[in-house]
XYZ file of C-alpha atoms in Angstrom:
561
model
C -1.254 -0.549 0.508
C -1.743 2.183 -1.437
C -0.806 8.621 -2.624
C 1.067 8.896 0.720
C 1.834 5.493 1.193
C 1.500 4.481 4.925
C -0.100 1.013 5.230
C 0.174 -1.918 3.184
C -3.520 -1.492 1.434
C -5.314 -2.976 -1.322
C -5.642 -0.786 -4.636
C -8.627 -1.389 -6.495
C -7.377 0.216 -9.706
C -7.384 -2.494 -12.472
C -5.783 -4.695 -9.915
C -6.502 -5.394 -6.295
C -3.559 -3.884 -4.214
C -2.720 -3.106 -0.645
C -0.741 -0.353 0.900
C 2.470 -1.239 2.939
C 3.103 0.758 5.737
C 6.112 2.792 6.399
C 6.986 6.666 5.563
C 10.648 7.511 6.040
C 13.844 6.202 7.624
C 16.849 8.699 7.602
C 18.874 10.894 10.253
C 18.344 14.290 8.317
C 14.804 14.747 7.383
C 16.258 17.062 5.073
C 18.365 14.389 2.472
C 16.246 11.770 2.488
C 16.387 8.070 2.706
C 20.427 7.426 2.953
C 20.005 3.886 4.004
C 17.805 2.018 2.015
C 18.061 0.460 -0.885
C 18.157 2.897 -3.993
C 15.700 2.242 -7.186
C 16.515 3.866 -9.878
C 13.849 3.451 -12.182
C 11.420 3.421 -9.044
C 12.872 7.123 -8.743
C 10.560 8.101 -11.539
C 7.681 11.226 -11.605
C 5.854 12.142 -14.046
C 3.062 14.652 -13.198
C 3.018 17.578 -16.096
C 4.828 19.369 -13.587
C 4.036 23.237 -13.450
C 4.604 26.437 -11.306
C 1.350 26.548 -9.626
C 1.338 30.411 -10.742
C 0.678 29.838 -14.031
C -2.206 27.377 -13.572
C -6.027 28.525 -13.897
C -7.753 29.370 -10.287
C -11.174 27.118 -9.974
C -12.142 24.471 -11.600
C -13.475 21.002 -10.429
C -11.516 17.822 -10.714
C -13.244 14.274 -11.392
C -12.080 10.678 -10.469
C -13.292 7.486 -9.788
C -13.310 5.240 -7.125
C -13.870 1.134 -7.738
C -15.453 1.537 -3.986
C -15.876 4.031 -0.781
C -15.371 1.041 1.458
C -17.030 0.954 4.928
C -14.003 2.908 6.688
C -12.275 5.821 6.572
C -9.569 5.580 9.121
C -5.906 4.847 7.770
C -4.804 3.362 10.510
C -7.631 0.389 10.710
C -7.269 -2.848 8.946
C -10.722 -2.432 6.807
C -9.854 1.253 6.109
C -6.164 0.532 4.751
C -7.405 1.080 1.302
C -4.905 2.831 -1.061
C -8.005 4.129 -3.014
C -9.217 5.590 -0.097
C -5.472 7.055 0.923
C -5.660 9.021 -2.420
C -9.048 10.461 -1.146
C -7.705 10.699 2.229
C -4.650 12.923 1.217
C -6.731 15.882 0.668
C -8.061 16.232 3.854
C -5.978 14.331 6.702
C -2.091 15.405 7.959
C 1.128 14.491 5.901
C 4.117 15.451 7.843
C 6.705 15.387 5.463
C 6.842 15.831 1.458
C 8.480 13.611 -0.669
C 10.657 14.025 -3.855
C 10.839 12.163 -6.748
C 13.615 10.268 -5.630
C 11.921 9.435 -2.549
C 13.697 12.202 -0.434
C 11.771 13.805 2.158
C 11.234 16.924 4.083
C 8.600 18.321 6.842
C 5.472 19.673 5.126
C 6.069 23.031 6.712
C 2.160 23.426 6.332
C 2.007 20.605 9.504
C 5.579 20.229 10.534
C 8.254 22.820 11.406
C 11.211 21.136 11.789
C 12.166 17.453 12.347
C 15.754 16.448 14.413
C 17.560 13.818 15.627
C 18.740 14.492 18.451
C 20.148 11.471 19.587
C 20.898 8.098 17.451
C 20.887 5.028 20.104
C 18.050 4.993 21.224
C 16.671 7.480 18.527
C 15.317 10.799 19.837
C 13.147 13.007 17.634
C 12.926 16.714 18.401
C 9.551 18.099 16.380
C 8.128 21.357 16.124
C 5.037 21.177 14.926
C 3.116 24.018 13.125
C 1.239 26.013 15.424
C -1.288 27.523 12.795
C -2.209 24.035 12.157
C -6.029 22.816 13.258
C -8.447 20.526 12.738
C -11.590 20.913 11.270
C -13.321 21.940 15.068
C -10.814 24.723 15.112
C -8.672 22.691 17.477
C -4.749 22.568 17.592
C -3.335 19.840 16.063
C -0.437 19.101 18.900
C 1.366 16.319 20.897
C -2.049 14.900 22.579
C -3.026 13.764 18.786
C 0.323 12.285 18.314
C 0.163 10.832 21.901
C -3.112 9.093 21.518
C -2.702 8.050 17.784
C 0.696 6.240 19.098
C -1.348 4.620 22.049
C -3.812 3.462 19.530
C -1.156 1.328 17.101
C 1.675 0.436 19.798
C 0.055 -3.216 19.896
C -0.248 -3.257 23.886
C -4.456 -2.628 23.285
C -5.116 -5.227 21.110
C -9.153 -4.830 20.716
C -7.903 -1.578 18.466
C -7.911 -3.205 14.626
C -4.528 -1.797 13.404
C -3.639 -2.823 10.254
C 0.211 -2.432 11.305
C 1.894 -2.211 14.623
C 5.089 -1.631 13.016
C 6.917 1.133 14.211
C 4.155 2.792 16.673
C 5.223 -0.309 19.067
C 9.180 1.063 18.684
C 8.815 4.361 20.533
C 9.066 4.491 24.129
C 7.513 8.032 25.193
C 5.775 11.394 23.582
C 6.474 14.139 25.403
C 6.009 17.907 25.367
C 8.286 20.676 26.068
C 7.689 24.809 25.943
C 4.300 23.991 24.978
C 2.234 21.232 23.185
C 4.097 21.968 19.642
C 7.422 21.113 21.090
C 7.837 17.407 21.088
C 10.380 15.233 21.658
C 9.734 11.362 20.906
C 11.804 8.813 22.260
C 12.710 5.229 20.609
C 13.402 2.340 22.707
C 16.599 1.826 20.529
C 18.060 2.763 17.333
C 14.948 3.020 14.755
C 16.283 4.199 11.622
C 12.904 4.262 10.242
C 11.759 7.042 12.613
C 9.582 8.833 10.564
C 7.023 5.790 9.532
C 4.707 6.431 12.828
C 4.982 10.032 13.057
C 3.778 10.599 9.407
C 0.901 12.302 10.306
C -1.863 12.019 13.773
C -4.868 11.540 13.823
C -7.309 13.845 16.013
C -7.127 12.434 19.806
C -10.632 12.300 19.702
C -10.912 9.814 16.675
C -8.817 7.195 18.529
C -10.061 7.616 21.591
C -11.034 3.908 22.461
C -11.211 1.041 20.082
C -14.867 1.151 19.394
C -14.255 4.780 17.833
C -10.794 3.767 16.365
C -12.674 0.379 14.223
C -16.470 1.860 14.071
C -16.566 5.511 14.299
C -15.149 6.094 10.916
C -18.003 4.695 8.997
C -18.582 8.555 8.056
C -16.778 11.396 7.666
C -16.537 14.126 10.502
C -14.958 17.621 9.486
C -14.076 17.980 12.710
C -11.926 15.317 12.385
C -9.852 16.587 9.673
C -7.477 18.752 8.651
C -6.160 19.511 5.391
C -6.287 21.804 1.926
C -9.816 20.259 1.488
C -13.070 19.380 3.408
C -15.510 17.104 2.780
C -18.396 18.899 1.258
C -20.862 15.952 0.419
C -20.240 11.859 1.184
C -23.170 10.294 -0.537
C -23.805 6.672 0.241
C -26.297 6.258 -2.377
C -24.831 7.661 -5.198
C -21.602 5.952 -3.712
C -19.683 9.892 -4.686
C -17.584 11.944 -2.442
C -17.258 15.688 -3.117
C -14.329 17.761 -1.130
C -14.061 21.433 -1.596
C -11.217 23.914 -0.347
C -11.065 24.057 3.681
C -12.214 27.672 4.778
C -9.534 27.188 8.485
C -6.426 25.947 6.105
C -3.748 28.265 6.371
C -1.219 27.457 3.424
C -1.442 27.674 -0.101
C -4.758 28.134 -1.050
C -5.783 25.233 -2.997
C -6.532 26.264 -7.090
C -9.033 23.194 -7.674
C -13.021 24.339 -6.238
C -14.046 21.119 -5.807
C -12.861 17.314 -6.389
C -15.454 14.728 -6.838
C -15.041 11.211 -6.741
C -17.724 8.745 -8.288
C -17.982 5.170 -7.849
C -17.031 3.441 -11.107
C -16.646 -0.354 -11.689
C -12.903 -0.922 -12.423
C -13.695 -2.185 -15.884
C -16.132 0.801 -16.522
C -13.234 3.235 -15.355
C -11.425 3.295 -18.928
C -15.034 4.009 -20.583
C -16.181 7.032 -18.220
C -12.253 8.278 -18.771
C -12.841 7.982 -22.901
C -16.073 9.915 -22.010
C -15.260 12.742 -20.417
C -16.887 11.542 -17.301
C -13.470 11.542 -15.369
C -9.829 13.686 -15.647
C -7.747 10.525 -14.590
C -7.447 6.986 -13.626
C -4.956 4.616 -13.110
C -4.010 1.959 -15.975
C -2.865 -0.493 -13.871
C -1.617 -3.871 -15.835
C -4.899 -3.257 -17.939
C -4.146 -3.367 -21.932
C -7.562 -2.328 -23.038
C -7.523 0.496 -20.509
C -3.865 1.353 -21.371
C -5.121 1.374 -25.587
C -8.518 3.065 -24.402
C -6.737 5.953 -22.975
C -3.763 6.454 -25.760
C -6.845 6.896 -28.155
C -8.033 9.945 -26.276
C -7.184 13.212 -28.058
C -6.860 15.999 -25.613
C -5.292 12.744 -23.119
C -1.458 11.409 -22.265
C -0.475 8.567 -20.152
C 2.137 9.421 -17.548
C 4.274 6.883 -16.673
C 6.172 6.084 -13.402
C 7.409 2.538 -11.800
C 6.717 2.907 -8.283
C 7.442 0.336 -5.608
C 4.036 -1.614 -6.455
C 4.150 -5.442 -6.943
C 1.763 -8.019 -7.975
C 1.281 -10.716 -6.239
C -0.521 -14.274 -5.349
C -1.298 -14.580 -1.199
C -1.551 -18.510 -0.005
C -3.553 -18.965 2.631
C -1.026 -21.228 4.839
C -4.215 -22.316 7.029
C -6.500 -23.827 4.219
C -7.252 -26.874 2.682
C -4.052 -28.583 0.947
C -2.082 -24.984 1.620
C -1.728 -26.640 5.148
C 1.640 -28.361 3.580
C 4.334 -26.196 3.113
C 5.814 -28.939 0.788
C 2.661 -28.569 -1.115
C 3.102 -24.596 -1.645
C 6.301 -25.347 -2.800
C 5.578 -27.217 -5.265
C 2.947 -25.191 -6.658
C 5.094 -22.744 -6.826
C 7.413 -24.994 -8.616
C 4.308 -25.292 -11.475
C 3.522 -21.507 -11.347
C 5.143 -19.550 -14.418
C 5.288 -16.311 -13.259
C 7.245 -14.754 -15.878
C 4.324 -15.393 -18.458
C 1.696 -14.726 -15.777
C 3.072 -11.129 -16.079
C 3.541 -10.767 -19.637
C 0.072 -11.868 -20.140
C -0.948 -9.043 -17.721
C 1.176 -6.133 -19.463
C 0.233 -7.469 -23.366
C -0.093 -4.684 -25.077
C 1.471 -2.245 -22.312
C 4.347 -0.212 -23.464
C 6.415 -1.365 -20.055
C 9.347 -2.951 -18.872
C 8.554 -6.261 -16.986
C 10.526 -8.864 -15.172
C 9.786 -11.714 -12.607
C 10.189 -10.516 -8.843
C 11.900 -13.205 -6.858
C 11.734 -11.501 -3.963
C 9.070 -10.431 -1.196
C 11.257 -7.504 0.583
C 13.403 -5.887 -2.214
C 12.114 -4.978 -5.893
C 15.263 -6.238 -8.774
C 16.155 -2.838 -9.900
C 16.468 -1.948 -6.008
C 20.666 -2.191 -4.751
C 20.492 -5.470 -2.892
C 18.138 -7.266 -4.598
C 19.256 -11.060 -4.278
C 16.718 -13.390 -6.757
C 15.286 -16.183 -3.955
C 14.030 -18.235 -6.180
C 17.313 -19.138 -7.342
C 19.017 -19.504 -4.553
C 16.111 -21.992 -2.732
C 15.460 -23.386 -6.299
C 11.646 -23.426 -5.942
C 11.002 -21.118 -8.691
C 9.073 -22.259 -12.107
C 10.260 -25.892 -13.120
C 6.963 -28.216 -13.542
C 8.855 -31.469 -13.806
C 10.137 -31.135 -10.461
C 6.971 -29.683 -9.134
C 5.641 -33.131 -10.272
C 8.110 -35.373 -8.715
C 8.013 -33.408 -5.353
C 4.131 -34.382 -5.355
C 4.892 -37.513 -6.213
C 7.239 -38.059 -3.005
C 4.248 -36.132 -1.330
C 1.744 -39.121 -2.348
C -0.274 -37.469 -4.449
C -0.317 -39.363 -7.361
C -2.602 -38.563 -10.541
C -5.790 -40.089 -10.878
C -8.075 -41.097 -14.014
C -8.827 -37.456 -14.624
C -5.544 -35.933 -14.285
C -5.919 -34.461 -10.955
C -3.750 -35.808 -8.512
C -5.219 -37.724 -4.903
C -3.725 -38.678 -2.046
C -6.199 -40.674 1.005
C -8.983 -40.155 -1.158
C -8.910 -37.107 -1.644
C -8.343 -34.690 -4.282
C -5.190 -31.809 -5.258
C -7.854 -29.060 -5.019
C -7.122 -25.315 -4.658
C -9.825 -22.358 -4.565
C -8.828 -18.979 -6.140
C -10.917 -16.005 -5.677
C -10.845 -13.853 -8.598
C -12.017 -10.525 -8.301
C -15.273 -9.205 -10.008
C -14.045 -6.349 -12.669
C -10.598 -6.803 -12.092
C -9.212 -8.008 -15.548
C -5.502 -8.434 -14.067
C -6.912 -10.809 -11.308
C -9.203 -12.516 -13.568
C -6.197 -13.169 -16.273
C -3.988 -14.565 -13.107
C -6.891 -17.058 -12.053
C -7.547 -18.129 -15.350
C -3.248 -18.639 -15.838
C -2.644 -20.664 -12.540
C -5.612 -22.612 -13.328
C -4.405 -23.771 -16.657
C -0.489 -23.910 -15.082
C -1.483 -26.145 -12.209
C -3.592 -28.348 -13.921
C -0.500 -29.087 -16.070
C 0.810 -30.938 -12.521
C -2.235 -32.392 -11.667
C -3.676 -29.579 -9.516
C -7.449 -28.719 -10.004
C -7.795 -24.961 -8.917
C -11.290 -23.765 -8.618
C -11.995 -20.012 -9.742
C -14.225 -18.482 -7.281
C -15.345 -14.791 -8.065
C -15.617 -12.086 -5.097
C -17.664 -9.091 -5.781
C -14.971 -5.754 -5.657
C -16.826 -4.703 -2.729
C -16.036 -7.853 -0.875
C -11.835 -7.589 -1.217
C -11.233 -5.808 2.279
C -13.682 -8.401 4.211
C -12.446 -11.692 2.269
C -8.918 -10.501 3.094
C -9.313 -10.047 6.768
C -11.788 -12.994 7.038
C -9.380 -15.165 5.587
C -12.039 -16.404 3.221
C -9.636 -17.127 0.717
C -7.235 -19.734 -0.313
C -5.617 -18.458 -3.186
C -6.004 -14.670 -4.405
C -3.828 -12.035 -6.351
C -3.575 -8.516 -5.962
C -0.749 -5.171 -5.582
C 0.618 -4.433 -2.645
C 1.580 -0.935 -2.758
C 4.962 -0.183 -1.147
C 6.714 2.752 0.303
C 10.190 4.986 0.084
C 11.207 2.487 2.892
C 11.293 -1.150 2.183
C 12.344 -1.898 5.434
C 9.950 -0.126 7.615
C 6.826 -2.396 6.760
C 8.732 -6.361 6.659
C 6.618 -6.899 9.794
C 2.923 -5.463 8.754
C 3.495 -7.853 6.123
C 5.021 -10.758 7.493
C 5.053 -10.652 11.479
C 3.274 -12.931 13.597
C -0.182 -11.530 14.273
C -0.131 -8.856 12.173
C -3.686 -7.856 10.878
C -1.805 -7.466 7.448
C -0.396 -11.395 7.779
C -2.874 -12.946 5.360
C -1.196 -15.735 4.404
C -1.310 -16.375 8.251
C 1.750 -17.738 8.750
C 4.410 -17.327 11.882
C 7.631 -17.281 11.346
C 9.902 -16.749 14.283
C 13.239 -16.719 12.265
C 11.374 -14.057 10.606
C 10.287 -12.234 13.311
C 13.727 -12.219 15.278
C 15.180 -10.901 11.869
C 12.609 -8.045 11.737
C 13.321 -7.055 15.578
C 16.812 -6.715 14.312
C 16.125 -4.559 10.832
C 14.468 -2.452 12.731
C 17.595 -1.333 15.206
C 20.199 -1.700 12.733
C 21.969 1.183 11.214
C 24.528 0.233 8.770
C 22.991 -0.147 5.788
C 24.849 -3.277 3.946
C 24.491 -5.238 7.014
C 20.458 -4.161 7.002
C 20.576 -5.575 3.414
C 22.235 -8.597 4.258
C 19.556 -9.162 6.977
C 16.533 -8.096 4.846
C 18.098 -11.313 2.285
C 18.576 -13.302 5.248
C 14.353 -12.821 5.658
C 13.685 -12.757 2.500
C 14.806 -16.153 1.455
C 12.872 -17.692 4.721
C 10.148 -16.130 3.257
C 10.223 -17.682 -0.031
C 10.489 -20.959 1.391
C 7.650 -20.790 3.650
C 5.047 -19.661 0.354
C 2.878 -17.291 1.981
C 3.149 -14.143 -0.480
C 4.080 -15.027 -4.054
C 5.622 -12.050 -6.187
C 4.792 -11.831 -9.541
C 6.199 -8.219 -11.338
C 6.661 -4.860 -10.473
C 3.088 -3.160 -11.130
C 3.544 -0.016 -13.585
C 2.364 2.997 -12.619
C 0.590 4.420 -15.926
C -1.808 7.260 -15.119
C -4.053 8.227 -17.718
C -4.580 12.090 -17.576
C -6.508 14.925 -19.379
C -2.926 16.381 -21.089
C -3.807 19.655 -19.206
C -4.327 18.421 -15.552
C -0.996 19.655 -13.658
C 1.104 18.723 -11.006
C -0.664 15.476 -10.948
C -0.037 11.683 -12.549
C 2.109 8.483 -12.009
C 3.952 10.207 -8.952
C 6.435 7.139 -8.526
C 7.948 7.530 -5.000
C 7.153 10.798 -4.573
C 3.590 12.501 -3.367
C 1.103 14.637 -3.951
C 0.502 18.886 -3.519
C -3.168 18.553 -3.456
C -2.958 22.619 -3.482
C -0.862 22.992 -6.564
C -2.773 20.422 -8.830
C -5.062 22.166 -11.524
C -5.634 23.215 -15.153
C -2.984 24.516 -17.612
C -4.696 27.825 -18.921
């Protein structure tokens, strides 16, 4: 959630957030995403965009990291960390390169040439770059493609996958000529085609499940393949240190050396002011955002990407058991000043997102809450609890059978953003006769509390993708590792299996509303905003920033002479 956006992963940049998955869904690699829903102000880049001949050679980079996690694979459910994808991008495949407006096209460095060769079923014809190796000195060819598909097609299920979604669409990988002519087949239409072949992982990585969830605890060279190697991972000092890759064959990269350092979120503005770091991301921090306009030789680029804050409900705990109840909470939740509280003092456009699939400056955005009517209105939250039994007691708090309206929210450690949205539901459902108890989670404990489903109540980003269709299920499907809320929805996963095949792109829309406002009945994932991308940067670090839809040339970023 999440960068080359992939899976939906938590960032742990000011504000918890998750990646969702999904890279591309068009006919013609070459124009781009024709049939999803357009964002205009989502289409935004700002990098300090420069030709990459009139940068300085050399140099070392610094950023920080809130944590290095305990796994490095992207495809895993602990390792689908969109901190870690930003590390992750310097030294791992990216098939195609996208624009600012979320267009994309092969990264000639991996990928040849990308066809469609037939549209129902969908047939891909690739050509994959021959020069390309991994770090062993190994071709990177259709057995890596092959066995990363086999991993993440959902028929082995002791492999942790973060997302099925897409990987279980195609029906065969096969080679032609040789092993860098590949043609792979879809059992039906999948306009979203290019979301499982973003990029392979090395055969060898995914060989069997206990390599695919354990053997990424560490880095291995010869597992990767990019502009940059790792040169040092250092558990104790909690740093990571990547250097230029002596087998690439593109560009060679102008940065010597980028160095990552384990920084508390709420320490990250203060190393920044320092000089200790070139960049970090804002997030919806105000004293970060302030912090970093008071730097001299600083600017804050500014993007709004297709991140959104939000509030998971654990549908399988305590009181969260009763969908009524979630609805009425909802009902005493004002989201609108949840946000602005957030953003105060952040020089950004908000507004309230009523809806889990489509952002509300996307074509197609339909506002759920209105149409279902369980949006913010606190004297109907009350008198739906009242029907519910739960009547208020001496203290304020509602009981029903003895026992009390009681709601845990874990707030993360360092996190001001989820600290801010604890403390406001707290004071907004007490207001209805909800006690909500604010339990804080060290950082380091997000990924585990997440999959454990230690949670009952807990806010963070999810970090979406050029393709807002192409990751509905890793969010919302029935077993999906990324299904925290832990609800099943067959409606939801009927309308999902249909997304997924259908090509004309109002009636995709109309189906993605259709899903949409089942979703925001059932409670499991509460929007809040639309998460600004505001990337503080040293004002002469190029080619780098708030990249908005598009993503990263790790070998053209470097210093302005």
């Amino acid at each position: 959630m999440i960068a080359r956006k992939i899976v939906a992963v938590p960032l742990l940049l000011g504000a918890f957030a998750l990646a969702a998955c999904g890279s591309g869904s068009t006919d013609d690699p070459g124009t781009g995403p024709t049939d999803q829903p357009s964002a205009i102000a989502a289409s935004a880049q700002d990098i300090n965009a420069q030709d990459r001949s009139t940068l300085a050679q050399g140099g070392e980079m610094k950023l920080a990291v809130s944590d290095l996690g305990t796994n490095w694979n992207p495809l895993e459910i602990d390792g689908n960390n969109n901190e870690l994808t930003g590390i992750r991008n310097t030294f791992l495949p990216n098939y195609f390169n996208f624009d600012a407006k979320g267009a994309y096209t092969p990264n000639p460095d991996f990928l040849t040439s990308a066809e469609v060769t037939t549209q129902k079923p969908t047939v891909i014809h690739l050509v994959l770059n021959p020069k390309a190796v991994w770090g062993d000195g190994s071709p990177i060819d259709v057995d890596d493609l092959t066995a990363t598909w086999k991993a993440c097609n959902g028929e082995q299920k002791t492999f942790k996958c973060a997302s099925t979604d897409g990987f279980d669409q195609i029906k065969s990988i096969t080679s032609g000529s040789d092993k860098f002519d590949v043609t792979v087949t879809f059992k039906d239409a999948f306009p979203d085609w290019a979301s499982p072949l973003s990029g392979p992982l090395k055969a060898e990585s995914v060989k069997d499940a206990k390599t695919f969830n354990e053997g990424w605890a560490t880095l291995d060279n010869d597992w990767l393949s990019g502009p940059f190697k790792v040169d040092k991972e250092d558990r104790t000092q909690k740093t990571i240190d990547v250097i230029p890759n002596d087998k690439w064959w593109g560009d060679k990269p102008l940065l010597d050396k980028i160095t990552w350092r384990t920084v508390a979120t709420d320490a990250t503005p203060n190393a920044f002011v320092n000089g200790e770091i070139d960049a970090f991301d804002i997030g919806p921090d105000p004293n970060g955002y302030q912090q970093a306009k008071g730097v001299a030789d600083a600017t804050v680029r500014q993007a709004a990407g297709p991140n959104w804050r939000h509030i998971t409900f654990n549908s399988k705990a305590g009181v969260l058991k009763d969908e009524k109840v979630r609805q009425a909470l909802v009902k005493g939740l004002d989201r609108a000043s949840i946000g602005e509280s957030d953003l105060a003092g952040i020089d950004f456009p908000i507004s309230q997102l009523n809806n889990g699939i489509i952002l509300s400056n996307q074509q197609g955005y339909e506002d759920e809450g209105k149409a279902t009517g369980i949006d913010y209105n606190p004297d109907q939250a009350k008198s739906d609890l009242d029907t519910l039994g739960w009547v208020a007691g001496s203290d304020g708090i509602r009981e029903k059978d003895g026992k009390k309206l009681e709601v845990k929210f874990s707030a993360l450690d360092g996190v001001p953003a989820s600290q801010n949205e604890a403390l406001q539901t707290q004071n907004q459902l007490n207001a209805i006769g909800v006690k909500v108890d604010i339990v804080n989670v060290p950082a380091a404990d997000f990924n585990t509390t997440l999959s454990g489903h230690s949670f009952e109540l807990i806010a963070f980003t999810w970090i979406g993708t050029q393709f807002p269709y192409a990751n509905i299920n890793q969010l919302y499907g029935t077993g999906s590792e990324s299904n925290y809320q832990q609800l099943s929805l067959p409606d939801v996963d009927k309308l999902t299996a249909q997304i997924k095949v259908e090509t004309d792109p109002a009636q995709r829309t109309v189906l993605a509303n259709q899903t949409a406002q089942l979703l925001w009945k059932s409670v499991g994932i509460v929007p809040l905003y639309q998460r600004p991308e505001l990337i503080a940067t040293k004002s002469k670090l190029a080619n780098y920033g708030a990249f908005g839809l598009s993503s990263p040339v790790w070998t053209n970023v470097g210093f302005q002479k």
